[in-house]
PDB file of C-alpha atoms and ligand atoms in Angstrom:
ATOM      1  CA  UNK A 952     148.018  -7.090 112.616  1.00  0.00           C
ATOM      2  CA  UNK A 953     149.663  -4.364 114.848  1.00  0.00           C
ATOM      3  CA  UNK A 954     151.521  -5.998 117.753  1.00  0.00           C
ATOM      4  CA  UNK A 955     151.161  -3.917 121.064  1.00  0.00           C
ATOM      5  CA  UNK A 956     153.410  -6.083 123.084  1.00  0.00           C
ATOM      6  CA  UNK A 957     154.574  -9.093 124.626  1.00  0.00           C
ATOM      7  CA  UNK A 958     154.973 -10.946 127.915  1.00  0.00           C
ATOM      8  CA  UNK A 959     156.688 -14.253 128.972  1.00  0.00           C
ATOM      9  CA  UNK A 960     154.000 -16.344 127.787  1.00  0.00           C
ATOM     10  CA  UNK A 961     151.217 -13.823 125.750  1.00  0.00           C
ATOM     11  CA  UNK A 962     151.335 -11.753 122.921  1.00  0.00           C
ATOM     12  CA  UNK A 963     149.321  -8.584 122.738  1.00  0.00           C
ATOM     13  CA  UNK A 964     148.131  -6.983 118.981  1.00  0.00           C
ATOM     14  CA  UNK A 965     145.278  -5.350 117.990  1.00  0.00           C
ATOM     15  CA  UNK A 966     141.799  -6.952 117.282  1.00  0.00           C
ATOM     16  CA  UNK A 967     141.841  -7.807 113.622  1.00  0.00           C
ATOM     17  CA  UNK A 968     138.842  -9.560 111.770  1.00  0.00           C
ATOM     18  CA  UNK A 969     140.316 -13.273 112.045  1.00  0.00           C
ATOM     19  CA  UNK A 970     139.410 -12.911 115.857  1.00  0.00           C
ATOM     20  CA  UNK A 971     135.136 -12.582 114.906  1.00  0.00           C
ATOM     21  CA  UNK A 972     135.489 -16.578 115.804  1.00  0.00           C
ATOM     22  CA  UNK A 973     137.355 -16.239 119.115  1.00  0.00           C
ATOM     23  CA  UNK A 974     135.333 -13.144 119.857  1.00  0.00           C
ATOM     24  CA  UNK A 975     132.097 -14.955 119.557  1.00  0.00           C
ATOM     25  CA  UNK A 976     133.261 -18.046 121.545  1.00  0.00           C
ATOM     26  CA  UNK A 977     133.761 -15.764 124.173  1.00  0.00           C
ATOM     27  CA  UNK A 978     130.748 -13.185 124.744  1.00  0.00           C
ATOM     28  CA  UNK A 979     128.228 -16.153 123.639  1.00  0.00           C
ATOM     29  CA  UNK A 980     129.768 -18.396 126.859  1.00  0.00           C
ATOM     30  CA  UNK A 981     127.061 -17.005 129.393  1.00  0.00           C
ATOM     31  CA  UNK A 982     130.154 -18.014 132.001  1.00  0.00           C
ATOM     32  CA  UNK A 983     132.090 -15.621 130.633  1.00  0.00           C
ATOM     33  CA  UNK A 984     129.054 -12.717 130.574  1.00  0.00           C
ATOM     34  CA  UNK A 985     127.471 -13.737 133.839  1.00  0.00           C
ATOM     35  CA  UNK A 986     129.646 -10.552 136.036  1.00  0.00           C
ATOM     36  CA  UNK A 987     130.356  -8.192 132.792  1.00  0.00           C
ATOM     37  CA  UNK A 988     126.813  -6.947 132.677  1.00  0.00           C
ATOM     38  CA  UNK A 989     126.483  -7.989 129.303  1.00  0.00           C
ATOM     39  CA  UNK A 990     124.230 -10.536 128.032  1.00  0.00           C
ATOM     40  CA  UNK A 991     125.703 -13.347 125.614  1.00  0.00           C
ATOM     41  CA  UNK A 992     125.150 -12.598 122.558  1.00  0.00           C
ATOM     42  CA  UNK A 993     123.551 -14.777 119.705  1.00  0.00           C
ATOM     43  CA  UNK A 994     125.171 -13.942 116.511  1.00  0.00           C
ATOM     44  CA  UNK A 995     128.433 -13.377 115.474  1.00  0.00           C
ATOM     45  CA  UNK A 996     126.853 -10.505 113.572  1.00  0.00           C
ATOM     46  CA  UNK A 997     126.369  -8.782 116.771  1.00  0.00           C
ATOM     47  CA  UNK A 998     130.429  -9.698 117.495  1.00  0.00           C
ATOM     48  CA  UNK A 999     131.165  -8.111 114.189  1.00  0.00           C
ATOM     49  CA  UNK A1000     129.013  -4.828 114.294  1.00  0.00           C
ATOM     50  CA  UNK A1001     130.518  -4.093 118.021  1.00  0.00           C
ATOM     51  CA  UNK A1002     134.215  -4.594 116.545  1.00  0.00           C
ATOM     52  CA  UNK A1003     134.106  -2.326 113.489  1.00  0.00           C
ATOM     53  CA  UNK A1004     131.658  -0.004 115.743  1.00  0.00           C
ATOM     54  CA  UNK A1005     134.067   0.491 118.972  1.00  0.00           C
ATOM     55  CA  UNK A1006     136.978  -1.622 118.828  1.00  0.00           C
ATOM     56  CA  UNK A1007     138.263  -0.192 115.069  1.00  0.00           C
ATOM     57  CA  UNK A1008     136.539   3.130 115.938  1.00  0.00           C
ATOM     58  CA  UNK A1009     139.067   3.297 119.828  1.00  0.00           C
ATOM     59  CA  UNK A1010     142.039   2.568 117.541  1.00  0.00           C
ATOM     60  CA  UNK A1011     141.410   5.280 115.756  1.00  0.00           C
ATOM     61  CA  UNK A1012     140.211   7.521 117.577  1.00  0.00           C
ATOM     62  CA  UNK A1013     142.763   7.037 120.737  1.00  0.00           C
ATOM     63  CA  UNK A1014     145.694   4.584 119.463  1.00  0.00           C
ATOM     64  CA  UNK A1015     144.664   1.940 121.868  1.00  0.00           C
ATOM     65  CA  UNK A1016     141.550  -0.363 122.808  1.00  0.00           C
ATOM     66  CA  UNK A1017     141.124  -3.536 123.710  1.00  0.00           C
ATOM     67  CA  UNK A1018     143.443  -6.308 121.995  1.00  0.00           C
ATOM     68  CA  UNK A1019     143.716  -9.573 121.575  1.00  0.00           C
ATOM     69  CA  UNK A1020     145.863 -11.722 124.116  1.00  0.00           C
ATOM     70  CA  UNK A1021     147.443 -14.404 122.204  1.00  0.00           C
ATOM     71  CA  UNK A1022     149.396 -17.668 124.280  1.00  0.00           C
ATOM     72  CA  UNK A1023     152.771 -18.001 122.226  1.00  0.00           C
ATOM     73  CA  UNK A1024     153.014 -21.426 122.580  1.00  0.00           C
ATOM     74  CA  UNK A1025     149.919 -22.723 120.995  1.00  0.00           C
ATOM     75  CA  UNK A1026     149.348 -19.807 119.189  1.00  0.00           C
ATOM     76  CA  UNK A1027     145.943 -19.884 120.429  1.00  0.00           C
ATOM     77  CA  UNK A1028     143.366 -16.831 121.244  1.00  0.00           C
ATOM     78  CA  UNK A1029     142.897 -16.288 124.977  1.00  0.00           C
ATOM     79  CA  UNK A1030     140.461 -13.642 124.984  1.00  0.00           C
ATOM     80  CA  UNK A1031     140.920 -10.007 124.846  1.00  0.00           C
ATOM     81  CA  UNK A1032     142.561  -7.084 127.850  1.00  0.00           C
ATOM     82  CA  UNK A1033     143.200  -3.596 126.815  1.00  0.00           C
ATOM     83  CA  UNK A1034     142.615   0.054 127.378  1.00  0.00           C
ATOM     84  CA  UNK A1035     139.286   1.847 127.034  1.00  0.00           C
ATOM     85  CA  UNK A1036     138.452   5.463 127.207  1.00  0.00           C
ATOM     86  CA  UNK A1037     135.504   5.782 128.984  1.00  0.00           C
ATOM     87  CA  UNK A1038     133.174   8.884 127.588  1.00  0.00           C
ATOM     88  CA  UNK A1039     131.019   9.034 130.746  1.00  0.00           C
ATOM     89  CA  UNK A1040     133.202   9.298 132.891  1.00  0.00           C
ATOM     90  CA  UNK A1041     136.484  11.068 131.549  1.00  0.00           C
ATOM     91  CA  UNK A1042     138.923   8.045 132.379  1.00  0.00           C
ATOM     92  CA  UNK A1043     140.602   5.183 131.098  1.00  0.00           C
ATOM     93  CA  UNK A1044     139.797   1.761 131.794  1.00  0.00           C
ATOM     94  CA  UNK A1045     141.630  -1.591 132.482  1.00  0.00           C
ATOM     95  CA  UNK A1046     139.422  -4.190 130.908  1.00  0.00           C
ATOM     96  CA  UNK A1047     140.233  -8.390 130.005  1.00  0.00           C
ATOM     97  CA  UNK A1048     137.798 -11.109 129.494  1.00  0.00           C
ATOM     98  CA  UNK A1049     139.210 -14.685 128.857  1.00  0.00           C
ATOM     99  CA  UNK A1050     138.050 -17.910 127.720  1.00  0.00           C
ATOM    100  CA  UNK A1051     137.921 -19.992 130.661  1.00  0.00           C
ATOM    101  CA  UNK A1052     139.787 -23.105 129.609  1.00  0.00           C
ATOM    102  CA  UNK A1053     142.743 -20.220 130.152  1.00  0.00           C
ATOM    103  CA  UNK A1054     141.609 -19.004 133.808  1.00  0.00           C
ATOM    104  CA  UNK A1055     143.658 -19.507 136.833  1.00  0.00           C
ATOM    105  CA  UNK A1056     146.892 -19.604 135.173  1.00  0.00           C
ATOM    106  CA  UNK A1057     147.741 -15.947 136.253  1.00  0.00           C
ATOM    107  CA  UNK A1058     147.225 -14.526 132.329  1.00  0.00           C
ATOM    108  CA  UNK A1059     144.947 -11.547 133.492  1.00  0.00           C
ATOM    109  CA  UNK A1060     147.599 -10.653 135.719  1.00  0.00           C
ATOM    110  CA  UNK A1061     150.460 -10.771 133.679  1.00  0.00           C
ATOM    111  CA  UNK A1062     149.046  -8.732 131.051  1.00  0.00           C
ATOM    112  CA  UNK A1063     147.398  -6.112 133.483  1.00  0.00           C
ATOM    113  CA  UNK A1064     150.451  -5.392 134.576  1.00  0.00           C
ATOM    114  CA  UNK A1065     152.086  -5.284 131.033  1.00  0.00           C
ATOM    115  CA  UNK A1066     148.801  -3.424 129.952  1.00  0.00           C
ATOM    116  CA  UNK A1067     149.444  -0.708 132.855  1.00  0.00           C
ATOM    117  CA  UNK A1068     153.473  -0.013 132.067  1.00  0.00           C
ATOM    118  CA  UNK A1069     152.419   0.186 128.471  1.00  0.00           C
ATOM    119  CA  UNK A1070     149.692   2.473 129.460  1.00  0.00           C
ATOM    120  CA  UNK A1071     152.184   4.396 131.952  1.00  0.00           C
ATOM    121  CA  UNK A1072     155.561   4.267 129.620  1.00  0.00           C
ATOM    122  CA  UNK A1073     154.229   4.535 126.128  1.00  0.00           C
ATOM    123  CA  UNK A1074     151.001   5.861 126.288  1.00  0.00           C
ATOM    124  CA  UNK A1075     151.654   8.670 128.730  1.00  0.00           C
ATOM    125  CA  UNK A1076     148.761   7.835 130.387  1.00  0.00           C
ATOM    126  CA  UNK A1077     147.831  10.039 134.138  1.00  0.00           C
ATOM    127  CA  UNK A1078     145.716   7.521 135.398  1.00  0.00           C
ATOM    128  CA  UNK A1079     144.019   4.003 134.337  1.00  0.00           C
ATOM    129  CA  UNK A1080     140.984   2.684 136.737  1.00  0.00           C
ATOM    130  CA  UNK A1081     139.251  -0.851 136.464  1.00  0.00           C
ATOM    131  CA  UNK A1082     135.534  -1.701 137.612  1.00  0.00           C
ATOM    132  CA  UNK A1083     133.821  -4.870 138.574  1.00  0.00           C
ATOM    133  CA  UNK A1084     130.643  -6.089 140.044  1.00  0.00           C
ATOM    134  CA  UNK A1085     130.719  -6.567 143.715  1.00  0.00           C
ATOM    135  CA  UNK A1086     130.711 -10.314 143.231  1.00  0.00           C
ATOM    136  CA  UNK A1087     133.741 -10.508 140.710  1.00  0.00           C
ATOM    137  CA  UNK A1088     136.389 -11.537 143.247  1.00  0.00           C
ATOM    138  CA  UNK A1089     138.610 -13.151 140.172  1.00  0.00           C
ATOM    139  CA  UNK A1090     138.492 -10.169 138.340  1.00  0.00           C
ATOM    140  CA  UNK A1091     139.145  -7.952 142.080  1.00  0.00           C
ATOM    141  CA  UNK A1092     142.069 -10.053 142.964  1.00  0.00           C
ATOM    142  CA  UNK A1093     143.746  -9.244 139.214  1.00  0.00           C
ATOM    143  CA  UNK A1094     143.203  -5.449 139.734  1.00  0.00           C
ATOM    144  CA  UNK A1095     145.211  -5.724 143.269  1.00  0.00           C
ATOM    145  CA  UNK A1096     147.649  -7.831 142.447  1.00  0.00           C
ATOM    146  CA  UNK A1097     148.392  -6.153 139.133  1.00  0.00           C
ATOM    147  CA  UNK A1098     149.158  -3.064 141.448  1.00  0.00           C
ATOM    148  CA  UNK A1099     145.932  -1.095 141.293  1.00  0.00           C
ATOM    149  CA  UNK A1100     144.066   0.275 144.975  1.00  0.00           C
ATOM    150  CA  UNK A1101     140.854   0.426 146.187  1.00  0.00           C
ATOM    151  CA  UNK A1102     139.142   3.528 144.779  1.00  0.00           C
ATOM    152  CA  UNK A1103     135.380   4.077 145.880  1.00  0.00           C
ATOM    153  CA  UNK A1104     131.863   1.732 145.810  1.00  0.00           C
ATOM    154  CA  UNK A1105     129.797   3.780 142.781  1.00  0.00           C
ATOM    155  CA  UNK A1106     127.123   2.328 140.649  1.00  0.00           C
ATOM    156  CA  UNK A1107     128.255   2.792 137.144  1.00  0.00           C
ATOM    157  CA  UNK A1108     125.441   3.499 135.667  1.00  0.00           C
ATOM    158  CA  UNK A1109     122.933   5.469 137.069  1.00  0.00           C
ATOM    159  CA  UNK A1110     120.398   3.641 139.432  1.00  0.00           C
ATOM    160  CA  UNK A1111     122.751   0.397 139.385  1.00  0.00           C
ATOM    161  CA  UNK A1112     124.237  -1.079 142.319  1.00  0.00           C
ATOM    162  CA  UNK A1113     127.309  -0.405 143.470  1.00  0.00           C
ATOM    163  CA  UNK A1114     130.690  -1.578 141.331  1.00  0.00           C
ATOM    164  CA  UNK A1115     133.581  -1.569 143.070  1.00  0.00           C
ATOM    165  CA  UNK A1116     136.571   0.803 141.598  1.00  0.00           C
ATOM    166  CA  UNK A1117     139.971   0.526 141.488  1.00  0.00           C
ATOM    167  CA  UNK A1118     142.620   3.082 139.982  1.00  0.00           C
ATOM    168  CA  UNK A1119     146.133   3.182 139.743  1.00  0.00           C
ATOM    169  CA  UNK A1120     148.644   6.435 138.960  1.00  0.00           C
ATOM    170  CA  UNK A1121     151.423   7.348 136.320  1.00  0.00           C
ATOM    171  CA  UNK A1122     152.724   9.376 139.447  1.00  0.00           C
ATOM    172  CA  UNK A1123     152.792   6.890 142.311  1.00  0.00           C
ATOM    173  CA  UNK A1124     153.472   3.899 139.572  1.00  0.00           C
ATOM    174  CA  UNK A1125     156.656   1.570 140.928  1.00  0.00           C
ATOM    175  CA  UNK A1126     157.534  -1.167 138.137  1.00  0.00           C
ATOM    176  CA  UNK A1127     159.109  -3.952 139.636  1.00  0.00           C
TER     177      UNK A1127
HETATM  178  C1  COA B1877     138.294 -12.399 135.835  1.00  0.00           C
HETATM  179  C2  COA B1877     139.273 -13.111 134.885  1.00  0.00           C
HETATM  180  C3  COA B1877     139.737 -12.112 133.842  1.00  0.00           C
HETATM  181  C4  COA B1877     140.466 -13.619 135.703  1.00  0.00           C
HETATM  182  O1  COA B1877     141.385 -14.184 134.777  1.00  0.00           O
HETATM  183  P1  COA B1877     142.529 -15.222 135.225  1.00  0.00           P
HETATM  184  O2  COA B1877     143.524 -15.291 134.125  1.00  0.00           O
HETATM  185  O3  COA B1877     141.882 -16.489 135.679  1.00  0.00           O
HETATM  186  O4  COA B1877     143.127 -14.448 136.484  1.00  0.00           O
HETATM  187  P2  COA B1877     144.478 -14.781 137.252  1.00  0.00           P
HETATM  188  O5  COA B1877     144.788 -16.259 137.114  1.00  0.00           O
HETATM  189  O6  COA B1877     145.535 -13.827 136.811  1.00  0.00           O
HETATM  190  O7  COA B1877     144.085 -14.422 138.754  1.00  0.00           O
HETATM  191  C5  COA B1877     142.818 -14.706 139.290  1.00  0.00           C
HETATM  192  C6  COA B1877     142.922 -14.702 140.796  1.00  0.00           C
HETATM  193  O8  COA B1877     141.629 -14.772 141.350  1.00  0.00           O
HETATM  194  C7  COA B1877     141.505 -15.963 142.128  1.00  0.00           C
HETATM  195  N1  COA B1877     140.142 -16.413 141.976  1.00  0.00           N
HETATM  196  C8  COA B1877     139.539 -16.884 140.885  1.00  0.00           C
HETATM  197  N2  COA B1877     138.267 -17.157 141.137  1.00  0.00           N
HETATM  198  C9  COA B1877     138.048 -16.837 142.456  1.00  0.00           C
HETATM  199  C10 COA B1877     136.931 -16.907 143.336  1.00  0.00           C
HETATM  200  N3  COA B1877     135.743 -17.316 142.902  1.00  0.00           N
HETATM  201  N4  COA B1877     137.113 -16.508 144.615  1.00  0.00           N
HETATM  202  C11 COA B1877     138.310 -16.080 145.053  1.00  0.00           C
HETATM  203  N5  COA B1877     139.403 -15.972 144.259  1.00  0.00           N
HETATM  204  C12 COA B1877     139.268 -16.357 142.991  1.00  0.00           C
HETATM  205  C13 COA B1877     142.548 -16.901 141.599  1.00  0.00           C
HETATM  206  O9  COA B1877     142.888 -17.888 142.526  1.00  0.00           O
HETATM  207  C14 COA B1877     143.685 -15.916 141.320  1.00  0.00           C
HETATM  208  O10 COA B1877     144.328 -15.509 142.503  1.00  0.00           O
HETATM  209  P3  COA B1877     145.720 -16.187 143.002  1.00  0.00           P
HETATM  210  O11 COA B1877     146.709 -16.028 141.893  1.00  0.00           O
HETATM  211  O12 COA B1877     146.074 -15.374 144.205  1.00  0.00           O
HETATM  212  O13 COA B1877     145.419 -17.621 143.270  1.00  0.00           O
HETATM  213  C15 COA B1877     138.594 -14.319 134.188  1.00  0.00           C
HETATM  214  O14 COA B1877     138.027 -15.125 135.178  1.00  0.00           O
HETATM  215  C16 COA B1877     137.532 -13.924 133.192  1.00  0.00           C
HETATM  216  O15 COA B1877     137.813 -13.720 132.021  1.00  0.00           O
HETATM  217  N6  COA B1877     136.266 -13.844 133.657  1.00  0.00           N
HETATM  218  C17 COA B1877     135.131 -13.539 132.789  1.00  0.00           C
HETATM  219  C18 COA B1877     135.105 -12.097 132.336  1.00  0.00           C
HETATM  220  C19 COA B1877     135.172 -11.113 133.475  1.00  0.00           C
HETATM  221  O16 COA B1877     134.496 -11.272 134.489  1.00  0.00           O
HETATM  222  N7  COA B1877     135.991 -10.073 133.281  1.00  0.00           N
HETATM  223  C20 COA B1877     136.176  -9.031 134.253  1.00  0.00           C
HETATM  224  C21 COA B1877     135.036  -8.091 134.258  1.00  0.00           C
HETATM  225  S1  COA B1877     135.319  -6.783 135.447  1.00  0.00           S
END
């Protein structure tokens, strides 16, 4: 399993095939789904078909995706956060999604930030944005504190209602 990095408290490696379990747990939890625009899935054949499809196929294709977030201490999966290049659009996302026994502990944040100086530092990256639903405030609050600003109200896909965007720079970035 390739390690990406690690925080304080979280390790970050790629998605392997032990995670189908963890994966599952997480986009069946209709919790989890309800501001992702995704419904929950049913099978964890539908968990393992989208991992080989775009998770395997982003590692490949761009050296990064999104990973698995790991708590050191228990060893335990957390959920996933990573990097996604978005075809539509020409840009690279900042996306997490976490089991909820782990929310409110500040995880998101910690690895958005990591995510974003890897992003910056290693990956050369210009520019990474991050999208959520009007109603996300969690997932809003994690974007600002984790550096990002206020970018535009846009549906993101055609027809939709409005998402609200946030971006952050490689030029204007300021690790502290
Ligand atoms: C959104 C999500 C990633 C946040 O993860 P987390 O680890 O709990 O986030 P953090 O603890 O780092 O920070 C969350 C912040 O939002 C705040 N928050 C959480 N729920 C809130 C709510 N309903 N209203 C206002 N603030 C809220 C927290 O208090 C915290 O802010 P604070 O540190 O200033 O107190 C997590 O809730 C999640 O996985 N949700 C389901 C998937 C999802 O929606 N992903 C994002 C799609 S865009």
């Amino acid at each position: 399993m390739k390690k990406i990095l690690e925080t304080d408290r979280l390790l970050i490696r790629e998605i392997s095939e032990d995670d189908y379990e963890g994966l599952f747990q997480l986009h069946s939890n209709p919790i989890v789904q309800k501001y992702t625009g995704e419904s929950p899935v049913k099978t964890i054949s539908e968990i393992i078909k989208g991992t080989k499809e775009r998770t395997f196929n982003d590692y490949k294709t761009y050296g990064f995706g999104r990973w698995a977030v790991i708590l050191k201490s228990t060893d335990q999966f957390t959920g996933w956060a990573g990097l996604k290049y978005l075809t539509d659009f020409n840009e690279i996302d900042l996306g997490y999604r976490f089991l909820p026994e782990f929310w409110g502990r500040g995880i998101a944040t910690e690895v958005s930030k990591a995510i974003i100086k890897y992003g910056f530092e290693v990956l050369n990256i210009e520019k990474i944005i991050a999208v959520a639903m009007v109603e996300n405030i969690a997932s809003i609050k994690v974007m600002e504190k984790a550096g990002m600003i206020f970018d535009k109200k846009a549906p993101y896909e055609e027809g939709a209602e409005d998402d609200i965007w946030y971006k952050i720079e490689n030029k204007n970035y300021e690790n502290d």
